[in-house]
Amino acid sequence: MRGYVRKRGNKWSYTVDIGRDPITNKRKQKTKSGFDTEKEAQKALTEVIYELNKGIWIEPQKTILKDFAIDWMKAHRHQLRDTTAERYDININNWIIPLIGHYKVQELKPAHVQKFLSQLLEKVSENTAHKIHTLSKTIMDHAISLEIISKNPFRNITLTKGKKSEIETWSFDELEHFLNIVKKDNKLYYSMFVVAAYTGLRKGEVMALTRDDIDWEKQHLKITKSVSVTKKGVQVGKLKTPSSYRNVTIDDFLISILKERVAKNNEMKLKLGSEYQDGGFLFCHPDGKLFRPPSINKIMYRYIERSGVKKIRFHDLRHTHATLLLELGVNPKVVADRLGHSSVKITLDTYTHVSLNLQADVAETFSKRARNA
């Protein structure tokens, strides 16, 4: 494979033979200019020749990332949950297109990606930046599938992680005190918080529970759907991952709570008649309508203030459930299955603070046994 570099004005360029036109049989060449030094041009030429020799070189196209990202979204929207599609739209239109959308897909390099991620970290949270990075990487993987590029410039570039935020949870005493305060004021909210804290379900999963999801005989809940808020309003949709579809065991205490909830809803159904919107939901307004999940946050914070316990989010009831189970010595695999995690590693990585405490106990136990041998 032959090629050469030369100077054009103040810039350097390279030219390389890329084979012959299959129709005319004429020799085809590729020329690229704009390099500041001969060394830069020679390095780029060497890379092209390497790719040509390996058969991985792809002829440049003029597709810009803005158009490619929009087309990718159109092609994949039907595969996404409404909430996921809305988040992708926001990340593509607010961040990907404004910051790197002007680059041709084949011109985007790791250096551009690194600058892009640095800009993101200045403007959004680390968690949001991570999601945008993952989405960008997925879009560029599609470009590889279409043979527009041979390497993904996002593949080996990672975000500079800051200090991992600590998970906030309650102790058994704090949880009991909070629930007692709620119980005295409102049985509906009490039952909702009890189910969340005693099962580790996500907020959307709790909101989506129906009476048909309860297996009274086998004493478990079937988790198959979730409630979310989209531009279309409050909707019941699919779960994010296959592992999220699961059965969660419950005890006699929760059975009694849920029976009371079903009875109360049936009472309201008889009272309101045709005005009652019966979707079978356990936790709903008196007329059967679904709650907007964000509205439950304000309700929870109100009772937290009354009870005087440490302020946590609704999602932290899930963390509380998992943390307390691990502290009780429950097998992490059981906890992972209960939470709907795809692997035990996710559970252990999420609750590192618990595993370290358990290690301390193990270290002391081993030491005492060894010294008494």
Coordinates of C-alpha atoms in Angstrom, one line a residue:
M1 CA 0.0 0.0 0.0
R2 CA 1.5 3.3 -1.1
G3 CA 1.1 6.8 0.2
Y4 CA 3.0 10.0 0.8
V5 CA 2.9 13.3 2.8
R6 CA 3.5 16.8 1.5
K7 CA 3.2 20.4 2.5
R8 CA 0.5 22.6 1.2
G9 CA 0.9 26.2 2.2
N10 CA 1.2 26.2 6.0
K11 CA -0.4 22.8 6.4
W12 CA 0.6 19.2 5.7
S13 CA -1.5 16.6 4.0
Y14 CA -1.3 12.9 3.0
T15 CA -2.4 10.9 0.0
V16 CA -2.8 7.2 -0.1
D17 CA -3.9 4.6 -2.6
I18 CA -7.1 2.9 -1.5
G19 CA -7.5 0.4 -4.4
R20 CA -9.3 0.5 -7.7
D21 CA -12.8 1.5 -8.6
P22 CA -14.7 -1.8 -9.2
I23 CA -16.5 -0.3 -12.2
T24 CA -13.9 1.7 -14.0
N25 CA -10.8 -0.1 -12.6
K26 CA -9.2 3.3 -12.2
R27 CA -6.8 3.8 -9.2
K28 CA -8.6 5.5 -6.2
Q29 CA -6.8 7.8 -3.8
K30 CA -7.6 9.4 -0.5
T31 CA -6.2 12.8 0.4
K32 CA -6.6 14.5 3.8
S33 CA -5.1 17.9 4.7
G34 CA -5.0 20.3 7.6
F35 CA -2.2 18.8 9.7
D36 CA 0.1 21.3 11.5
T37 CA 3.2 19.2 11.2
E38 CA 4.8 16.6 8.9
K39 CA 4.9 14.2 11.9
E40 CA 1.1 14.4 12.4
A41 CA 0.4 13.8 8.7
Q42 CA 2.7 10.8 8.6
K43 CA 1.1 9.3 11.7
A44 CA -2.4 9.6 10.2
L45 CA -1.1 8.1 7.0
T46 CA 0.4 5.2 8.8
E47 CA -2.9 4.5 10.6
V48 CA -4.8 4.6 7.3
I49 CA -2.3 2.2 5.7
Y50 CA -2.6 -0.1 8.7
E51 CA -6.4 -0.2 8.4
L52 CA -6.3 -0.8 4.7
N53 CA -3.9 -3.7 5.1
K54 CA -6.1 -5.2 7.8
G55 CA -9.2 -4.7 5.8
I56 CA -10.9 -2.5 8.4
W57 CA -10.6 0.9 6.7
I58 CA -14.0 2.5 5.9
E59 CA -14.3 5.1 3.2
P60 CA -15.3 8.5 4.7
Q61 CA -18.9 9.7 4.7
K62 CA -20.2 13.1 5.2
T63 CA -22.8 12.1 7.9
I64 CA -22.7 14.4 10.9
L65 CA -23.4 13.2 14.4
K66 CA -26.4 15.4 14.8
D67 CA -28.3 13.7 11.9
F68 CA -27.0 10.3 12.8
A69 CA -28.2 10.6 16.5
I70 CA -31.7 11.8 15.4
D71 CA -32.0 8.9 12.9
W72 CA -30.8 6.4 15.5
M73 CA -33.5 7.7 17.9
K74 CA -36.2 7.4 15.2
A75 CA -35.2 3.8 14.5
H76 CA -35.1 2.7 18.1
R77 CA -37.9 4.7 19.7
H78 CA -40.4 1.8 19.4
Q79 CA -38.1 -0.4 21.5
L80 CA -37.9 2.0 24.4
R81 CA -40.2 2.7 27.3
D82 CA -41.8 6.2 27.1
T83 CA -39.8 7.5 30.0
T84 CA -36.6 6.2 28.6
A85 CA -37.4 7.7 25.1
E86 CA -38.1 11.1 26.7
R87 CA -34.8 11.0 28.6
Y88 CA -32.9 10.1 25.5
D89 CA -34.6 12.9 23.5
I90 CA -33.5 15.4 26.2
N91 CA -29.9 14.1 26.4
I92 CA -29.6 14.1 22.6
N93 CA -31.1 17.5 22.0
N94 CA -29.7 19.3 25.1
W95 CA -26.2 17.8 25.2
I96 CA -25.0 15.5 22.5
I97 CA -26.1 17.7 19.5
P98 CA -25.1 21.1 21.0
L99 CA -21.6 19.9 22.1
I100 CA -20.5 17.4 19.5
G101 CA -23.3 17.2 16.9
H102 CA -21.4 19.3 14.4
Y103 CA -18.7 16.6 14.0
K104 CA -18.8 14.1 11.1
V105 CA -19.3 10.7 12.6
Q106 CA -16.0 9.5 11.2
E107 CA -14.1 12.5 12.5
L108 CA -15.0 12.1 16.1
K109 CA -11.9 11.2 18.0
P110 CA -11.2 10.2 21.7
A111 CA -9.8 13.6 22.3
H112 CA -13.1 15.2 21.3
V113 CA -14.9 12.7 23.6
Q114 CA -12.7 13.6 26.5
K115 CA -13.5 17.3 26.1
F116 CA -17.2 16.5 25.7
L117 CA -17.2 14.6 29.0
S118 CA -15.3 17.3 30.8
Q119 CA -17.9 19.9 29.6
L120 CA -20.7 17.6 30.8
L121 CA -19.3 17.3 34.3
E122 CA -19.2 21.1 34.5
K123 CA -22.9 21.4 33.7
V124 CA -24.7 18.3 35.0
S125 CA -24.4 15.8 37.8
E126 CA -22.0 12.8 37.5
N127 CA -24.9 10.4 37.3
T128 CA -26.5 12.4 34.4
A129 CA -23.1 12.7 32.6
H130 CA -22.7 8.9 32.9
K131 CA -26.1 8.3 31.3
I132 CA -25.3 10.7 28.4
H133 CA -21.9 9.0 28.0
T134 CA -23.6 5.6 27.8
L135 CA -26.1 6.8 25.3
S136 CA -23.4 8.4 23.1
K137 CA -21.4 5.1 23.2
T138 CA -24.5 3.1 22.2
I139 CA -25.2 5.5 19.2
M140 CA -21.6 5.2 18.0
D141 CA -21.8 1.4 18.4
H142 CA -24.6 1.5 15.8
A143 CA -22.3 3.4 13.5
I144 CA -19.9 0.4 13.8
S145 CA -22.8 -2.0 12.9
L146 CA -23.5 0.1 9.8
E147 CA -19.8 0.0 8.9
I148 CA -19.5 3.8 9.0
I149 CA -16.7 3.6 11.5
S150 CA -14.4 0.8 12.7
K151 CA -13.7 2.0 16.2
N152 CA -15.9 3.6 18.8
P153 CA -14.2 6.8 20.1
F154 CA -16.3 6.5 23.4
R155 CA -15.2 2.9 24.1
N156 CA -12.1 3.5 26.2
I157 CA -12.9 6.9 27.6
T158 CA -14.3 6.9 31.1
L159 CA -15.7 9.6 33.3
T160 CA -13.5 10.8 36.1
K161 CA -15.5 9.6 39.1
G162 CA -15.8 11.7 42.1
K163 CA -16.4 10.5 45.6
K164 CA -19.3 8.0 45.6
S165 CA -22.2 9.4 47.6
E166 CA -23.2 7.4 50.6
I167 CA -26.6 5.7 50.7
E168 CA -28.9 7.0 53.3
T169 CA -31.0 4.4 55.2
W170 CA -33.0 4.0 58.4
S171 CA -32.4 1.6 61.3
F172 CA -35.3 -0.7 62.4
D173 CA -36.1 1.8 65.2
E174 CA -36.3 4.8 62.9
L175 CA -38.4 2.8 60.4
E176 CA -40.8 1.7 63.1
H177 CA -41.1 5.2 64.5
F178 CA -41.8 6.7 61.1
L179 CA -44.5 4.1 60.2
N180 CA -46.2 4.5 63.6
I181 CA -46.6 8.3 63.0
V182 CA -48.0 7.7 59.5
K183 CA -50.4 4.9 60.7
K184 CA -52.0 7.3 63.2
D185 CA -52.8 9.8 60.5
N186 CA -53.5 7.9 57.2
K187 CA -53.9 4.1 56.7
L188 CA -53.5 4.4 52.9
Y189 CA -50.0 6.0 53.1
Y190 CA -49.1 3.8 56.0
S191 CA -49.8 0.6 53.9
M192 CA -47.9 2.1 50.9
F193 CA -44.8 2.9 53.0
V194 CA -45.0 -0.5 54.7
V195 CA -45.0 -2.4 51.5
A196 CA -42.1 -0.4 50.1
A197 CA -40.0 -0.8 53.2
Y198 CA -40.8 -4.5 53.7
T199 CA -40.3 -5.6 50.1
G200 CA -37.7 -3.3 48.6
L201 CA -39.9 -2.5 45.6
R202 CA -39.2 0.6 43.6
K203 CA -41.7 3.5 43.9
G204 CA -43.1 2.8 40.4
E205 CA -43.4 -0.9 41.2
V206 CA -45.4 -0.2 44.4
M207 CA -47.7 2.3 42.6
A208 CA -48.4 -0.4 39.9
L209 CA -49.4 -3.2 42.2
T210 CA -52.9 -4.5 41.6
R211 CA -55.0 -7.1 43.5
D212 CA -54.2 -9.6 40.7
D213 CA -50.5 -9.3 41.6
I214 CA -51.1 -10.8 45.0
D215 CA -50.8 -14.6 45.3
W216 CA -52.6 -15.0 48.6
E217 CA -51.9 -18.7 48.9
K218 CA -48.2 -18.7 48.1
Q219 CA -47.7 -15.4 49.8
H220 CA -45.8 -13.4 47.2
L221 CA -46.2 -10.4 45.0
K222 CA -45.8 -10.6 41.2
I223 CA -43.7 -7.7 40.0
T224 CA -44.5 -7.2 36.3
K225 CA -45.0 -3.4 35.7
S226 CA -44.2 0.1 36.9
V227 CA -46.0 3.5 37.0
S228 CA -44.2 6.5 35.6
V229 CA -44.9 10.0 34.5
T230 CA -44.4 11.0 30.8
K231 CA -45.6 13.8 28.5
K232 CA -48.7 11.7 28.0
G233 CA -49.4 11.7 31.7
V234 CA -49.3 8.9 34.4
Q235 CA -48.8 5.5 32.7
V236 CA -48.3 1.9 33.6
G237 CA -45.5 0.4 31.5
K238 CA -42.9 -2.4 31.3
L239 CA -40.0 -2.9 33.7
K240 CA -36.5 -1.8 32.6
T241 CA -34.7 -5.2 32.7
P242 CA -35.6 -8.9 32.5
S243 CA -34.3 -9.3 36.1
S244 CA -36.9 -6.7 37.3
Y245 CA -39.7 -9.2 36.6
R246 CA -39.8 -11.2 39.8
N247 CA -41.8 -12.7 42.6
V248 CA -41.2 -11.1 46.1
T249 CA -42.3 -13.1 49.1
I250 CA -44.4 -11.5 51.8
D251 CA -45.5 -12.6 55.3
D252 CA -48.8 -12.8 57.2
F253 CA -48.3 -9.2 58.4
L254 CA -48.2 -7.8 54.8
I255 CA -51.0 -10.1 53.8
S256 CA -53.2 -8.6 56.4
I257 CA -52.2 -5.0 55.3
L258 CA -53.0 -5.8 51.7
K259 CA -56.3 -7.5 52.5
E260 CA -57.3 -4.4 54.3
R261 CA -56.3 -2.3 51.3
V262 CA -58.3 -4.4 48.9
A263 CA -61.4 -4.3 51.2
K264 CA -61.1 -0.5 51.4
N265 CA -60.9 -0.1 47.7
N266 CA -63.9 -2.4 47.2
E267 CA -65.8 -0.3 49.7
M268 CA -65.1 2.9 47.7
K269 CA -66.0 1.1 44.5
L270 CA -69.5 0.3 45.9
K271 CA -69.9 3.8 47.2
L272 CA -69.0 5.6 44.0
G273 CA -70.4 3.2 41.5
S274 CA -69.7 4.2 37.9
E275 CA -67.5 7.1 39.1
Y276 CA -65.0 4.7 40.4
Q277 CA -62.1 4.0 37.9
D278 CA -61.4 0.4 38.7
G279 CA -57.9 -0.5 37.5
G280 CA -57.4 -2.9 40.4
F281 CA -54.6 -0.8 41.8
L282 CA -53.9 -1.2 45.5
F283 CA -52.5 2.3 46.2
C284 CA -54.8 4.9 44.4
H285 CA -57.0 7.9 45.0
P286 CA -60.4 7.2 46.6
D287 CA -61.9 7.2 43.1
G288 CA -59.4 4.6 41.8
K289 CA -57.2 7.0 39.9
L290 CA -53.5 6.4 40.0
F291 CA -51.2 8.6 42.0
R292 CA -48.5 10.6 40.3
P293 CA -45.4 9.0 41.7
P294 CA -43.6 12.4 42.4
S295 CA -46.5 13.5 44.6
I296 CA -45.7 10.8 47.1
N297 CA -42.3 12.4 47.8
K298 CA -44.0 15.5 49.3
I299 CA -46.3 13.2 51.4
M300 CA -43.3 11.2 52.7
Y301 CA -41.3 14.3 53.6
R302 CA -44.2 15.7 55.5
Y303 CA -44.4 12.6 57.7
I304 CA -40.6 12.6 58.1
E305 CA -40.7 16.1 59.4
R306 CA -43.5 15.1 61.9
S307 CA -41.6 12.0 63.1
G308 CA -38.2 13.8 63.4
V309 CA -36.3 10.9 61.8
K310 CA -33.4 11.5 59.3
K311 CA -34.6 12.7 55.9
I312 CA -34.4 10.1 53.2
R313 CA -36.1 9.6 49.8
F314 CA -38.8 7.2 49.0
H315 CA -36.2 5.2 47.0
D316 CA -34.2 4.9 50.2
L317 CA -36.8 2.7 51.7
R318 CA -35.6 0.2 49.1
H319 CA -32.0 0.8 50.3
T320 CA -33.2 0.5 53.9
H321 CA -34.8 -2.9 53.1
A322 CA -31.6 -4.3 51.5
T323 CA -29.3 -2.9 54.1
L324 CA -31.2 -4.3 57.0
L325 CA -31.5 -7.7 55.4
L326 CA -27.7 -7.8 54.8
E327 CA -27.1 -6.8 58.3
L328 CA -29.3 -9.6 59.5
G329 CA -27.0 -12.0 57.6
V330 CA -29.4 -12.8 54.7
N331 CA -27.6 -14.3 51.7
P332 CA -26.7 -11.5 49.2
K333 CA -28.0 -13.7 46.4
V334 CA -31.5 -13.7 48.1
V335 CA -31.3 -10.0 48.5
A336 CA -30.3 -9.5 44.9
D337 CA -33.3 -11.6 43.7
R338 CA -35.6 -9.7 45.9
L339 CA -34.5 -6.3 44.6
G340 CA -34.5 -7.5 41.0
H341 CA -30.8 -7.0 40.5
S342 CA -29.3 -8.9 37.5
S343 CA -26.3 -10.1 39.6
V344 CA -25.1 -10.3 43.2
K345 CA -22.2 -8.1 42.2
I346 CA -24.6 -5.1 41.7
T347 CA -26.0 -5.7 45.2
L348 CA -22.6 -6.0 46.9
D349 CA -21.3 -3.0 45.0
T350 CA -24.3 -0.9 45.9
Y351 CA -24.2 -1.8 49.6
T352 CA -20.4 -1.8 50.1
H353 CA -20.9 -0.1 53.5
V354 CA -22.7 -3.1 54.8
S355 CA -20.3 -5.7 53.4
L356 CA -17.4 -3.8 55.1
N357 CA -19.2 -3.9 58.4
L358 CA -19.8 -7.6 58.0
Q359 CA -16.2 -8.1 57.2
A360 CA -15.2 -6.5 60.4
D361 CA -17.4 -8.9 62.3
V362 CA -16.0 -11.8 60.3
A363 CA -12.4 -10.7 61.0
E364 CA -13.1 -10.5 64.7
T365 CA -14.8 -13.9 64.7
F366 CA -11.9 -15.6 62.8
S367 CA -9.3 -13.9 65.0
K368 CA -11.0 -15.1 68.3
R369 CA -11.4 -18.7 67.0
A370 CA -7.8 -18.8 65.7
R371 CA -6.3 -17.6 69.0
N372 CA -8.4 -20.1 71.0
A373 CA -7.4 -23.1 68.8

